[in-house]
Tab-separated table of C-alpha atoms in Angstrom:
chain	number	residue	atom	x	y	z
M	1	MET	CA	-66.582	-179.075	242.653
M	2	ALA	CA	-63.194	-177.944	242.902
M	3	MET	CA	-60.891	-175.725	244.774
M	4	ILE	CA	-58.861	-173.305	242.940
M	5	CYS	CA	-55.344	-172.074	244.921
M	6	LEU	CA	-53.958	-168.633	243.743
M	7	VAL	CA	-50.835	-167.779	244.557
M	8	SER	CA	-48.103	-165.828	243.674
M	9	ALA	CA	-44.054	-165.600	243.761
M	10	LYS	CA	-43.831	-162.484	245.790
M	11	ASN	CA	-45.675	-159.365	245.669
M	12	SER	CA	-49.128	-160.084	245.168
M	13	PRO	CA	-49.476	-158.853	241.014
M	14	GLY	CA	-53.754	-158.690	241.914
M	15	VAL	CA	-54.423	-161.634	243.789
M	16	THR	CA	-57.152	-160.656	246.283
M	17	THR	CA	-58.388	-158.494	243.226
M	18	THR	CA	-58.345	-161.283	240.714
M	19	ALA	CA	-59.800	-164.224	243.238
M	20	VAL	CA	-62.799	-161.155	243.773
M	21	ALA	CA	-63.544	-160.920	240.841
M	22	LEU	CA	-63.801	-164.281	239.939
M	23	ALA	CA	-65.751	-165.215	243.091
M	24	GLU	CA	-68.643	-162.190	242.309
M	25	SER	CA	-68.966	-164.014	238.419
M	26	TRP	CA	-68.880	-167.550	238.883
M	27	PRO	CA	-71.230	-169.800	237.346
M	28	ARG	CA	-71.700	-171.826	240.127
M	29	PRO	CA	-72.244	-171.862	243.916
M	30	VAL	CA	-68.907	-170.912	244.856
M	31	LEU	CA	-66.685	-170.297	248.673
M	32	LEU	CA	-64.233	-166.877	248.182
M	33	ALA	CA	-61.206	-168.397	250.973
M	34	GLU	CA	-59.309	-165.571	252.193
M	35	CYS	CA	-55.958	-167.902	253.434
M	36	ASP	CA	-53.254	-165.273	252.543
M	37	PRO	CA	-51.489	-164.993	255.962
M	38	ARG	CA	-49.667	-161.273	256.119
M	39	TYR	CA	-53.521	-159.794	256.229
M	40	GLY	CA	-57.425	-159.453	254.258
M	41	ASP	CA	-58.277	-157.129	252.028
M	42	ILE	CA	-61.780	-157.676	251.169
M	43	VAL	CA	-63.270	-156.966	254.681
M	44	ALA	CA	-62.022	-153.514	254.895
M	45	GLY	CA	-61.488	-153.700	250.951
M	46	TYR	CA	-64.528	-154.788	249.134
M	47	GLN	CA	-66.773	-155.351	251.648
M	48	GLN	CA	-65.966	-151.098	252.859
M	49	GLY	CA	-65.816	-152.979	256.694
M	50	GLY	CA	-68.671	-154.152	257.152
M	51	GLY	CA	-67.734	-157.849	257.659
M	52	ASP	CA	-67.438	-159.790	260.049
M	53	VAL	CA	-63.855	-161.151	260.909
M	54	ALA	CA	-65.558	-163.557	263.338
M	55	LYS	CA	-67.015	-165.170	260.327
M	56	GLY	CA	-64.071	-167.087	258.699
M	57	LEU	CA	-60.560	-168.023	259.539
M	58	LEU	CA	-60.449	-166.948	263.670
M	59	GLY	CA	-63.463	-167.954	264.647
M	60	LEU	CA	-62.445	-171.249	262.794
M	61	ALA	CA	-59.304	-171.301	264.827
M	62	ALA	CA	-61.171	-170.631	268.604
M	63	ILE	CA	-63.400	-174.042	267.979
M	64	HIS	CA	-60.552	-176.117	266.780
M	65	GLN	CA	-59.573	-177.330	269.477
M	66	HIS	CA	-62.650	-178.949	270.126
M	67	ALA	CA	-65.401	-179.466	267.419
M	68	ASP	CA	-64.743	-180.827	263.747
M	69	ILE	CA	-64.481	-178.390	261.670
M	70	ARG	CA	-65.493	-180.672	258.648
M	71	GLN	CA	-69.221	-180.264	260.274
M	72	GLU	CA	-69.084	-176.000	260.786
M	73	VAL	CA	-66.912	-174.705	258.376
M	74	PHE	CA	-70.792	-173.166	256.601
M	75	ARG	CA	-71.376	-171.789	259.979
M	76	TYR	CA	-68.404	-169.125	259.691
M	77	VAL	CA	-68.906	-167.697	256.214
M	78	GLN	CA	-71.153	-164.764	255.198
M	79	PRO	CA	-71.663	-163.000	251.657
M	80	LEU	CA	-68.818	-161.814	249.610
M	81	SER	CA	-71.504	-158.485	249.148
M	82	PRO	CA	-74.997	-157.226	249.654
M	83	ASN	CA	-76.452	-158.785	247.095
M	84	SER	CA	-74.002	-161.234	246.115
M	85	THR	CA	-74.546	-165.276	245.710
M	86	ALA	CA	-70.785	-165.904	246.738
M	87	ARG	CA	-70.025	-166.973	250.003
M	88	PHE	CA	-66.814	-165.728	251.885
M	89	LEU	CA	-64.385	-167.090	254.662
M	90	ALA	CA	-63.170	-163.853	256.208
M	91	GLY	CA	-58.740	-164.412	256.472
M	92	VAL	CA	-56.862	-162.909	259.246
M	93	GLN	CA	-56.757	-158.973	259.244
M	94	VAL	CA	-53.457	-158.654	261.179
M	95	PRO	CA	-49.988	-160.998	260.668
M	96	ALA	CA	-49.203	-161.488	264.198
M	97	GLN	CA	-52.961	-163.795	263.926
M	98	ALA	CA	-51.675	-166.138	260.905
M	99	ALA	CA	-49.644	-168.660	263.459
M	100	ALA	CA	-52.866	-169.202	264.930
M	101	VAL	CA	-55.123	-169.788	262.003
M	102	SER	CA	-51.832	-172.046	260.198
M	103	VAL	CA	-53.589	-174.968	261.855
M	104	LEU	CA	-56.472	-174.702	260.464
M	105	TRP	CA	-54.464	-175.516	256.726
M	106	GLU	CA	-54.595	-179.074	256.603
M	107	PRO	CA	-57.935	-179.616	257.860
M	108	LEU	CA	-58.854	-177.558	255.771
M	109	SER	CA	-57.111	-178.500	252.903
M	110	ARG	CA	-60.150	-182.145	252.990
M	111	VAL	CA	-62.784	-180.039	254.048
M	112	LEU	CA	-62.683	-177.153	250.802
M	113	PRO	CA	-62.540	-179.794	247.732
M	114	ALA	CA	-65.108	-181.833	248.880
M	115	LEU	CA	-67.676	-179.075	249.924
M	116	VAL	CA	-71.227	-179.445	249.906
M	117	VAL	CA	-73.951	-176.929	251.010
M	118	LYS	CA	-77.887	-178.477	251.239
M	119	ARG	CA	-76.786	-181.459	248.816
M	120	ARG	CA	-75.751	-179.096	246.434
M	121	PRO	CA	-71.274	-178.860	245.731
M	122	VAL	CA	-69.546	-175.792	246.207
M	123	ASP	CA	-66.669	-174.564	244.371
M	124	VAL	CA	-63.610	-172.738	246.453
M	125	ILE	CA	-61.269	-170.243	245.501
M	126	VAL	CA	-58.510	-169.851	247.968
M	127	ASP	CA	-56.797	-166.406	248.200
M	128	CYS	CA	-53.156	-167.978	248.868
M	129	GLY	CA	-50.923	-164.992	248.718
M	130	PRO	CA	-47.352	-164.707	248.459
M	131	LEU	CA	-45.929	-168.353	247.723
M	132	HIS	CA	-43.051	-168.422	250.706
M	133	ALA	CA	-44.672	-165.560	253.455
M	134	ALA	CA	-44.362	-167.144	256.629
M	135	HIS	CA	-47.619	-169.489	257.551
M	136	ALA	CA	-48.165	-169.661	253.717
M	137	PRO	CA	-51.246	-172.515	252.882
M	138	LEU	CA	-48.942	-174.814	251.669
M	139	PRO	CA	-51.502	-178.017	252.632
M	140	LEU	CA	-54.580	-176.396	249.813
M	141	ILE	CA	-52.114	-175.920	247.316
M	142	GLN	CA	-51.010	-178.805	247.420
M	143	HIS	CA	-54.864	-180.598	247.660
M	144	ALA	CA	-55.714	-178.055	244.949
M	145	ASP	CA	-58.042	-179.035	241.927
M	146	LEU	CA	-55.838	-176.252	240.293
M	147	VAL	CA	-52.907	-174.115	241.412
M	148	LEU	CA	-53.034	-170.637	239.098
M	149	MET	CA	-49.434	-168.964	239.328
M	150	LEU	CA	-50.224	-165.494	238.854
M	151	THR	CA	-47.393	-163.190	237.797
M	152	GLY	CA	-46.452	-159.531	236.031
M	153	ASP	CA	-44.474	-159.452	232.600
M	154	HIS	CA	-41.340	-158.102	234.462
M	155	LEU	CA	-38.092	-159.985	233.950
M	156	GLU	CA	-37.669	-160.274	237.911
M	157	GLN	CA	-41.644	-161.488	238.531
M	158	ILE	CA	-40.643	-163.718	235.690
M	159	ARG	CA	-38.139	-165.084	237.321
M	160	ALA	CA	-40.061	-165.370	241.144
M	161	ALA	CA	-42.488	-166.985	239.549
M	162	HIS	CA	-40.173	-169.800	237.347
M	163	ASP	CA	-38.942	-170.323	241.241
M	164	ALA	CA	-42.104	-170.828	242.618
M	165	VAL	CA	-43.362	-172.835	240.159
M	166	GLY	CA	-40.552	-175.773	240.909
M	167	SER	CA	-41.622	-174.945	244.557
M	168	ILE	CA	-45.053	-175.838	243.854
M	169	THR	CA	-44.264	-178.355	242.127
M	170	GLY	CA	-42.371	-180.468	244.349
M	171	GLN	CA	-45.446	-179.476	246.389
M	172	LEU	CA	-46.991	-180.861	245.001
M	173	ALA	CA	-45.408	-184.289	243.649
M	174	ALA	CA	-45.366	-184.856	247.250
M	175	ALA	CA	-48.901	-185.103	247.885
M	176	ARG	CA	-49.739	-186.986	244.641
M	177	PRO	CA	-46.157	-189.152	244.120
M	178	HIS	CA	-48.082	-190.955	240.700
M	179	ALA	CA	-49.708	-188.163	239.066
M	180	ASP	CA	-47.769	-185.725	237.039
M	181	PRO	CA	-47.209	-183.083	239.228
M	182	ARG	CA	-47.695	-179.698	237.022
M	183	TRP	CA	-50.955	-180.820	235.576
M	184	CYS	CA	-52.464	-178.851	238.085
M	185	LEU	CA	-50.371	-175.925	237.943
M	186	ALA	CA	-50.709	-173.397	235.504
M	187	GLY	CA	-50.045	-169.507	235.413
M	188	VAL	CA	-51.782	-166.206	234.450
M	189	VAL	CA	-50.510	-163.113	233.544
M	190	ILE	CA	-51.266	-159.389	235.539
M	191	PRO	CA	-49.339	-156.652	233.150
M	192	PRO	CA	-48.403	-153.838	235.899
M	193	GLY	CA	-48.701	-151.538	233.209
M	194	ALA	CA	-49.644	-150.319	229.589
M	195	ARG	CA	-46.584	-150.959	228.491
M	196	ARG	CA	-46.071	-154.703	227.876
M	197	HIS	CA	-42.121	-156.276	229.036
M	198	ASN	CA	-42.740	-159.777	226.939
M	199	PRO	CA	-45.397	-160.953	225.817
M	200	ARG	CA	-47.002	-164.659	226.909
M	201	GLU	CA	-46.129	-166.892	224.742
M	202	ALA	CA	-42.220	-166.348	225.843
M	203	ILE	CA	-43.495	-166.253	229.715
M	204	GLU	CA	-45.242	-170.028	229.042
M	205	GLN	CA	-42.043	-171.124	227.507
M	206	ALA	CA	-40.341	-169.508	231.039
M	207	LEU	CA	-42.000	-171.413	233.099
M	208	GLU	CA	-42.528	-174.768	231.496
M	209	ILE	CA	-45.915	-174.606	232.734
M	210	ASP	CA	-49.516	-173.547	230.723
M	211	VAL	CA	-50.157	-169.983	230.623
M	212	ILE	CA	-53.835	-170.372	230.201
M	213	ALA	CA	-54.923	-166.385	230.337
M	214	GLU	CA	-53.981	-162.632	230.476
M	215	VAL	CA	-55.934	-160.165	232.555
M	216	ARG	CA	-55.658	-156.870	231.937
M	217	HIS	CA	-54.628	-153.954	233.656
M	218	ASP	CA	-57.185	-151.763	233.880
M	219	ILE	CA	-56.383	-148.745	236.579
M	220	LYS	CA	-61.081	-147.868	236.448
M	221	VAL	CA	-61.829	-150.874	237.141
M	222	GLY	CA	-59.467	-153.726	238.497
M	223	ALA	CA	-57.508	-151.151	240.962
M	224	GLU	CA	-60.607	-149.756	242.534
M	225	LEU	CA	-62.545	-153.267	242.235
M	226	LEU	CA	-60.719	-154.171	245.845
M	227	GLY	CA	-61.606	-150.594	247.560
M	228	ARG	CA	-65.651	-150.505	245.745
M	229	ARG	CA	-64.656	-146.543	245.945
M	230	ASN	CA	-64.835	-145.374	242.373
M	231	LEU	CA	-65.788	-147.843	240.154
M	232	PRO	CA	-66.541	-147.054	236.534
M	233	SER	CA	-71.042	-147.256	235.701
M	234	GLY	CA	-70.967	-150.450	233.825
M	235	TYR	CA	-67.826	-152.004	235.017
M	236	SER	CA	-69.280	-155.887	234.161
M	237	ARG	CA	-69.107	-155.329	230.885
M	238	SER	CA	-65.654	-153.514	230.917
M	239	GLY	CA	-62.788	-155.293	229.239
M	240	TYR	CA	-60.964	-155.849	232.183
M	241	MET	CA	-64.200	-158.103	233.542
M	242	ARG	CA	-63.990	-160.123	230.114
M	243	ASP	CA	-60.345	-161.190	230.515
M	244	ILE	CA	-62.239	-162.152	233.842
M	245	ARG	CA	-64.688	-163.799	232.401
M	246	GLU	CA	-62.667	-165.569	229.769
M	247	LEU	CA	-60.068	-166.560	233.026
M	248	GLN	CA	-63.075	-168.399	234.570
M	249	ALA	CA	-63.494	-170.526	230.727
M	250	ALA	CA	-60.144	-171.571	230.861
M	251	ILE	CA	-59.841	-172.621	234.654
M	252	ASP	CA	-63.110	-175.151	233.681
M	253	ARG	CA	-60.905	-176.011	230.362
M	254	GLN	CA	-57.906	-176.905	232.164
M	255	LEU	CA	-60.147	-178.657	235.523
M	256	ASN	CA	-61.873	-180.846	232.327
M	257	ARG	CA	-59.564	-181.769	230.381
M	258	PRO	CA	-57.925	-185.692	230.504
M	259	ALA	CA	-55.019	-186.342	232.949
M	260	PRO	CA	-51.862	-187.647	231.267
M	261	PRO	CA	-50.044	-190.446	232.543
M	262	ALA	CA	-47.475	-189.410	235.364
M	263	ARG	CA	-44.177	-188.246	234.787
M	264	THR	CA	-40.479	-187.739	236.337
M	265	VAL	CA	-39.881	-183.928	236.699
M	266	THR	CA	-36.128	-182.748	237.464
M	267	SER	CA	-34.642	-181.286	239.709
M	268	SER	CA	-32.342	-178.930	237.518
M	269	ARG	CA	-34.312	-176.340	235.290
M	270	ARG	CA	-33.242	-173.483	233.510
M	271	LEU	CA	-35.050	-170.351	232.792
M	272	THR	CA	-35.550	-169.471	229.677
M	273	VAL	CA	-33.760	-166.195	228.697
M	274	VAL	CA	-37.408	-164.332	227.413
M	275	PRO	CA	-37.212	-161.786	224.707
M	276	GLY	CA	-37.802	-157.565	225.419
M	277	GLU	CA	-35.934	-157.338	228.900
M	278	ALA	CA	-33.172	-155.314	227.606
M	279	ALA	CA	-34.499	-152.170	227.265
M	280	HIS	CA	-36.476	-153.041	230.305
M	281	ALA	CA	-33.155	-153.490	231.903
M	282	GLY	CA	-31.975	-150.969	230.747
């Protein structure tokens, strides 16, 4: 079992869409937890309004004061889609609800990484949204087995991701003082268009973390997946979904590699100038 948190530096470059696609193609029992504190897209989008918003964080928050949510979490989940084996913990529907559910971040950070249902371990994919949003689920990020920083390939996106990596590294170091704080942090590149501005290798050098995968921009599949409106037939065999399956395999490799000895992370880090941005900036 593992808890994988997906996060962006600013506006999410496909965090929710990537999380949904991963959950639907995950090879093991999996729960998708929608913990973006701004608003939830999955009930209205992927579930086309057919989901139950009370089956999620709002329902758990209502019983939090008088119940041990460690025993209650799975009563508040639902199928991600009608024919899916993946389960779903719905998030807030409007930002005003974020403060009420933020009391759950700490207990969920202990429950979700060790979730077992009917004696079967369950992996958890967490959509955390932007790192610096109000009421961001920082305890979940601190206790994740793997944090994925999703970024585009423009210089402004890379710069924001670079700064977010520093913030996340500090969060991880505080929670695990005797471990390498970057060992459970990796990057995923989601280019916002067909034209590439910076290659994956240069982005990896700039972020100073492993960039384990790249998910292509695919209007026919990626942009439609969350809304389930015009998905082309055979989309599961598309290049986009192939990238998602390669990302899933890369996540497994990252989780299963042996941990290195702890090391000290310096506080002053310099952003590497990434080639190819001069033309874009002009």
